[in-house]
mmCIF file of C-alpha atoms in Angstrom:
data_model
loop_
_atom_site.group_PDB
_atom_site.id
_atom_site.type_symbol
_atom_site.label_atom_id
_atom_site.label_comp_id
_atom_site.label_asym_id
_atom_site.label_seq_id
_atom_site.Cartn_x
_atom_site.Cartn_y
_atom_site.Cartn_z
ATOM 1 C CA PRO A 75 -20.221 4.236 -3.910
ATOM 2 C CA ALA A 76 -16.565 4.999 -3.310
ATOM 3 C CA SER A 77 -16.392 3.184 0.016
ATOM 4 C CA SER A 78 -18.592 1.465 2.561
ATOM 5 C CA SER A 79 -19.426 3.133 5.861
ATOM 6 C CA ARG A 80 -17.606 2.109 9.012
ATOM 7 C CA GLY A 81 -18.881 4.805 11.345
ATOM 8 C CA PRO A 82 -16.677 6.606 13.869
ATOM 9 C CA ALA A 83 -12.959 6.039 14.278
ATOM 10 C CA GLN A 84 -11.878 3.002 16.258
ATOM 11 C CA PRO A 85 -10.644 3.553 19.836
ATOM 12 C CA GLN A 86 -6.909 4.140 19.984
ATOM 13 C CA ARG A 87 -5.050 0.907 20.627
ATOM 14 C CA GLN A 88 -2.476 0.362 23.326
ATOM 15 C CA ALA A 89 1.025 1.473 22.368
ATOM 16 C CA GLU A 90 3.122 -1.216 20.674
ATOM 17 C CA TYR A 91 6.805 -1.136 19.776
ATOM 18 C CA ASP A 92 9.026 -2.538 17.048
ATOM 19 C CA ASN A 93 12.277 -4.485 17.418
ATOM 20 C CA GLU A 94 14.177 -1.181 17.741
ATOM 21 C CA GLY A 95 11.990 0.067 20.575
ATOM 22 C CA ARG A 96 10.143 2.601 18.406
ATOM 23 C CA GLN A 97 6.405 3.024 18.890
ATOM 24 C CA TYR A 98 4.321 1.932 15.904
ATOM 25 C CA ASN A 99 2.380 4.673 14.154
ATOM 26 C CA TYR A 100 -0.894 2.950 13.298
ATOM 27 C CA GLY A 101 -2.499 6.213 12.223
ATOM 28 C CA GLN A 102 -0.311 6.605 9.147
ATOM 29 C CA VAL A 103 -0.055 4.392 6.064
ATOM 30 C CA VAL A 104 2.247 4.307 3.041
ATOM 31 C CA VAL A 105 0.176 3.279 0.000
ATOM 32 C CA ASN A 106 1.636 1.807 -3.180
ATOM 33 C CA PHE A 107 -0.529 3.671 -5.700
ATOM 34 C CA ILE A 108 0.779 1.519 -8.578
ATOM 35 C CA ASN A 109 -0.506 -1.682 -6.991
ATOM 36 C CA VAL A 110 -3.880 -0.160 -6.109
ATOM 37 C CA GLY A 111 -4.483 1.491 -9.489
ATOM 38 C CA ILE A 112 -3.539 -1.605 -11.498
ATOM 39 C CA ASN A 113 -5.722 -3.893 -9.378
ATOM 40 C CA PHE A 114 -8.716 -1.570 -9.720
ATOM 41 C CA GLY A 115 -8.227 -1.297 -13.482
ATOM 42 C CA LYS A 116 -8.182 -5.073 -13.864
ATOM 43 C CA LYS A 117 -11.126 -5.631 -11.516
ATOM 44 C CA MET A 118 -13.291 -3.038 -13.279
ATOM 45 C CA LYS A 119 -12.332 -4.237 -16.803
ATOM 46 C CA PHE A 120 -10.249 -1.220 -17.801
ATOM 47 C CA GLU A 121 -7.264 -3.601 -18.053
ATOM 48 C CA LYS A 122 -4.720 -0.976 -16.983
ATOM 49 C CA PHE A 123 -3.923 1.468 -14.186
ATOM 50 C CA HIS A 124 -6.881 3.659 -13.235
ATOM 51 C CA TRP A 125 -6.734 6.631 -10.862
ATOM 52 C CA GLU A 126 -10.276 6.040 -9.607
ATOM 53 C CA GLY A 127 -9.045 3.015 -7.672
ATOM 54 C CA VAL A 128 -6.430 5.149 -5.936
ATOM 55 C CA ARG A 129 -9.054 7.815 -5.229
ATOM 56 C CA ARG A 130 -11.452 5.332 -3.604
ATOM 57 C CA CYS A 131 -8.633 3.771 -1.615
ATOM 58 C CA VAL A 132 -7.372 7.087 -0.251
ATOM 59 C CA LYS A 133 -10.881 8.345 0.557
ATOM 60 C CA HIS A 134 -11.616 5.163 2.485
ATOM 61 C CA LEU A 135 -8.380 5.355 4.445
ATOM 62 C CA THR A 136 -8.783 9.039 5.301
ATOM 63 C CA ASP A 137 -12.571 9.337 5.715
ATOM 64 C CA GLU A 138 -13.465 5.934 7.149
ATOM 65 C CA LEU A 139 -10.287 4.855 8.957
ATOM 66 C CA HIS A 140 -9.041 8.372 9.768
ATOM 67 C CA MET A 141 -5.504 7.599 8.631
ATOM 68 C CA LYS A 142 -2.860 9.877 7.145
ATOM 69 C CA VAL A 143 -1.766 8.678 3.702
ATOM 70 C CA ILE A 144 1.643 8.837 2.043
ATOM 71 C CA GLY A 145 1.347 7.870 -1.616
ATOM 72 C CA ILE A 146 4.059 6.095 -3.626
ATOM 73 C CA ILE A 147 3.992 6.559 -7.411
ATOM 74 C CA PHE A 148 6.549 6.499 -10.218
ATOM 75 C CA GLU A 149 7.572 9.965 -11.367
ATOM 76 C CA ASN A 150 5.911 11.202 -14.573
ATOM 77 C CA TRP A 151 3.235 8.531 -14.197
ATOM 78 C CA SER A 152 0.175 8.521 -16.445
ATOM 79 C CA GLY A 153 -3.025 6.519 -16.093
ATOM 80 C CA LEU A 154 -6.709 6.466 -16.899
ATOM 81 C CA ASP A 155 -9.228 8.581 -15.009
ATOM 82 C CA GLY A 156 -13.007 8.909 -15.331
ATOM 83 C CA MET A 157 -15.449 6.006 -15.124
ATOM 84 C CA GLU A 158 -17.856 6.876 -17.942
ATOM 85 C CA SER A 159 -15.362 8.143 -20.504
ATOM 86 C CA ALA A 160 -11.877 7.247 -19.319
ATOM 87 C CA ARG A 161 -9.078 9.564 -20.401
ATOM 88 C CA GLU A 162 -5.316 9.528 -19.937
ATOM 89 C CA VAL A 163 -4.132 11.737 -17.077
ATOM 90 C CA HIS A 164 -0.493 12.650 -16.477
ATOM 91 C CA GLY A 165 0.618 13.105 -12.889
ATOM 92 C CA VAL A 166 -1.369 12.686 -9.675
ATOM 93 C CA PRO A 167 -4.886 14.190 -9.911
ATOM 94 C CA GLU A 168 -5.166 17.252 -7.681
ATOM 95 C CA ASP A 169 -8.066 15.929 -5.592
ATOM 96 C CA ILE A 170 -6.070 12.809 -4.680
ATOM 97 C CA SER A 171 -2.987 14.846 -3.862
ATOM 98 C CA ARG A 172 -5.004 17.058 -1.487
ATOM 99 C CA LEU A 173 -6.167 14.013 0.484
ATOM 100 C CA CYS A 174 -2.602 12.827 1.111
ATOM 101 C CA GLU A 175 -0.079 13.976 3.664
ATOM 102 C CA SER A 176 2.549 13.671 0.931
ATOM 103 C CA ILE A 177 3.203 12.047 -2.442
ATOM 104 C CA GLU A 178 6.614 10.405 -2.802
ATOM 105 C CA GLU A 179 7.746 9.855 -6.389
ATOM 106 C CA THR A 180 9.837 6.800 -7.233
ATOM 107 C CA PRO A 181 12.658 7.524 -9.709
ATOM 108 C CA ARG A 182 12.454 5.665 -13.017
ATOM 109 C CA CYS A 183 15.685 3.686 -12.780
ATOM 110 C CA THR A 184 16.995 1.495 -15.587
ATOM 111 C CA GLY A 185 17.841 -2.181 -15.151
ATOM 112 C CA ALA A 186 15.802 -5.303 -14.451
ATOM 113 C CA HIS A 187 16.783 -5.175 -10.772
ATOM 114 C CA GLN A 188 14.982 -1.811 -10.464
ATOM 115 C CA ARG A 189 11.627 -2.921 -11.884
ATOM 116 C CA SER A 190 10.104 -3.049 -8.400
ATOM 117 C CA ALA A 191 11.579 0.193 -7.114
ATOM 118 C CA ASP A 192 8.084 1.258 -6.030
ATOM 119 C CA ASP A 193 7.837 -1.774 -3.730
ATOM 120 C CA GLU A 194 11.245 -1.070 -2.220
ATOM 121 C CA MET A 195 10.361 2.574 -1.682
ATOM 122 C CA THR A 196 7.049 1.610 -0.044
ATOM 123 C CA ILE A 197 8.883 -0.549 2.503
ATOM 124 C CA LYS A 198 11.579 2.044 3.178
ATOM 125 C CA CYS A 199 9.132 4.928 3.589
ATOM 126 C CA ALA A 200 7.111 2.814 6.042
ATOM 127 C CA TYR A 201 10.271 1.900 7.967
ATOM 128 C CA ARG A 202 11.336 5.532 8.386
ATOM 129 C CA ARG A 203 7.881 6.408 9.724
ATOM 130 C CA ASN A 204 7.421 3.083 11.557
ATOM 131 C CA CYS A 205 3.908 3.030 10.151
ATOM 132 C CA ARG A 206 1.594 0.796 8.160
ATOM 133 C CA LEU A 207 1.926 0.019 4.457
ATOM 134 C CA LEU A 208 -0.732 -1.026 1.964
ATOM 135 C CA ASP A 209 0.015 -3.245 -1.044
ATOM 136 C CA ASN A 210 -1.410 -6.628 -2.091
ATOM 137 C CA ASP A 211 2.051 -7.935 -2.972
ATOM 138 C CA ASN A 212 3.172 -10.266 -0.174
ATOM 139 C CA TYR A 213 6.771 -8.976 -0.436
ATOM 140 C CA ARG A 214 8.190 -12.430 0.323
ATOM 141 C CA ASP A 215 11.325 -11.854 -1.743
ATOM 142 C CA TRP A 216 11.988 -8.501 -0.095
ATOM 143 C CA LEU A 217 12.419 -10.343 3.205
ATOM 144 C CA ARG A 218 15.390 -12.025 1.537
ATOM 145 C CA VAL A 219 16.890 -9.448 -0.825
ATOM 146 C CA LEU A 220 16.418 -6.089 0.911
ATOM 147 C CA GLN A 221 19.994 -4.820 1.147
ATOM 148 C CA ASN A 222 19.616 -2.802 4.336
ATOM 149 C CA GLN A 223 19.895 -5.381 7.138
ATOM 150 C CA GLN A 224 18.309 -3.072 9.701
ATOM 151 C CA MET A 225 15.256 -2.524 7.504
ATOM 152 C CA ARG A 226 15.037 -6.213 6.621
ATOM 153 C CA THR A 227 15.060 -7.204 10.289
ATOM 154 C CA TRP A 228 12.386 -4.594 11.025
ATOM 155 C CA PHE A 229 10.182 -5.872 8.192
ATOM 156 C CA GLU A 230 10.537 -9.491 9.326
ATOM 157 C CA HIS A 231 9.525 -8.432 12.832
ATOM 158 C CA SER A 232 6.760 -5.994 11.907
ATOM 159 C CA GLN A 233 5.094 -7.206 8.700
ATOM 160 C CA GLU A 234 2.280 -9.062 10.465
ATOM 161 C CA LYS A 235 1.347 -5.915 12.369
ATOM 162 C CA LEU A 236 1.826 -3.291 9.670
ATOM 163 C CA HIS A 237 1.169 -4.794 6.219
ATOM 164 C CA MET A 238 -2.388 -3.996 5.097
ATOM 165 C CA LYS A 239 -4.189 -5.821 2.264
ATOM 166 C CA TYR A 240 -7.347 -4.816 0.417
ATOM 167 C CA TYR A 241 -9.865 -5.687 -2.280
ATOM 168 C CA PHE A 242 -12.247 -3.969 -4.683
ATOM 169 C CA ASP A 243 -15.830 -5.213 -4.915
ATOM 170 C CA SER A 244 -16.372 -5.589 -8.672
ATOM 171 C CA GLY A 245 -20.154 -5.241 -8.284
ATOM 172 C CA LEU A 246 -20.123 -2.036 -6.241
ATOM 173 C CA GLY A 247 -16.666 -0.750 -7.081
ATOM 174 C CA CYS A 248 -15.977 -0.024 -3.418
ATOM 175 C CA PHE A 249 -12.633 -0.395 -1.668
ATOM 176 C CA GLU A 250 -12.239 -2.383 1.553
ATOM 177 C CA THR A 251 -9.276 -3.409 3.676
ATOM 178 C CA LEU A 252 -8.739 -7.047 4.610
ATOM 179 C CA ASP A 253 -8.153 -6.920 8.346
ATOM 180 C CA GLY A 254 -7.693 -10.644 8.974
ATOM 181 C CA ASN A 255 -8.220 -12.623 12.145
ATOM 182 C CA PRO A 256 -6.227 -10.994 14.977
ATOM 183 C CA GLU A 257 -6.287 -14.160 17.106
ATOM 184 C CA LYS A 258 -4.684 -16.243 14.358
ATOM 185 C CA ALA A 259 -2.180 -13.473 13.649
ATOM 186 C CA ALA A 260 -1.145 -13.433 17.309
ATOM 187 C CA ALA A 261 -0.804 -17.228 17.317
ATOM 188 C CA ALA A 262 1.452 -17.085 14.256
ATOM 189 C CA LEU A 263 3.601 -14.347 15.796
ATOM 190 C CA PHE A 264 4.093 -16.193 19.072
ATOM 191 C CA GLY A 265 4.712 -19.685 17.751
ATOM 192 C CA GLY A 266 1.172 -20.980 17.400
ATOM 193 C CA GLY A 267 1.575 -21.881 13.741
ATOM 194 C CA GLY A 268 -1.390 -21.295 11.484
ATOM 195 C CA GLY A 269 -2.014 -21.527 7.795
ATOM 196 C CA GLY A 270 -0.027 -19.627 5.249
ATOM 197 C CA GLY A 271 -0.907 -18.892 1.701
ATOM 198 C CA GLY A 272 -2.496 -15.777 0.377
ATOM 199 C CA GLY A 273 -2.442 -13.958 -2.887
ATOM 200 C CA GLY A 274 -0.031 -11.506 -4.385
ATOM 201 C CA GLU A 275 2.996 -12.108 -6.520
ATOM 202 C CA GLY A 276 5.505 -11.733 -3.718
ATOM 203 C CA GLU A 277 8.429 -11.650 -6.143
ATOM 204 C CA VAL A 278 10.703 -8.731 -6.827
ATOM 205 C CA GLY A 279 9.900 -7.499 -10.306
ATOM 206 C CA GLY A 280 7.085 -10.037 -10.612
ATOM 207 C CA ARG A 281 4.080 -7.754 -11.102
ATOM 208 C CA ALA A 282 2.664 -7.599 -14.582
ATOM 209 C CA GLY A 283 1.015 -4.614 -16.169
ATOM 210 C CA ARG A 284 3.393 -1.853 -15.078
ATOM 211 C CA LYS A 285 2.901 0.973 -17.533
ATOM 212 C CA GLY A 286 2.768 4.700 -17.421
#
């Protein structure tokens, strides 16, 4: 199955605002397709980016969570598609594109400092929309090196509320979000401490397996 059933949409939450006084848009999410496709490929033993992971992610977000998706992908990207007989596909598959509100292509810039341009673009697209973002990278270094001070301050303030994590069940192949414990998140935000940790590389340019 592509995703597990969650039933009807959740009741709309009370309006919340960022450090600039803008209302959060919890109904929209910027998804780093590179991160999702690579993680699915590794989990399902394809060992490289696979579009099926992106497809299952986007279907879950749109069908189960009723969210609008903005996809982030490197321009001229190619990856595997098809579970039984995987083949190389260039560009975003049409069915995935139709499910998204928009696809934003990251330029292929030269230089080691541009290796994580997709991460930077994910953060910046989420900032402009004041919406959620989905990527299993913890983005710790971006809290330090993001050049735009206004965006960096926003991300420091809003990451706990907006940054979504996920996993793929290797037995079923389904996509699920990791929603966390809201009580512990609130305690951490308002000085209650709480444990840290968590997966993800968290370093700019630190993700292995970028191809395409």
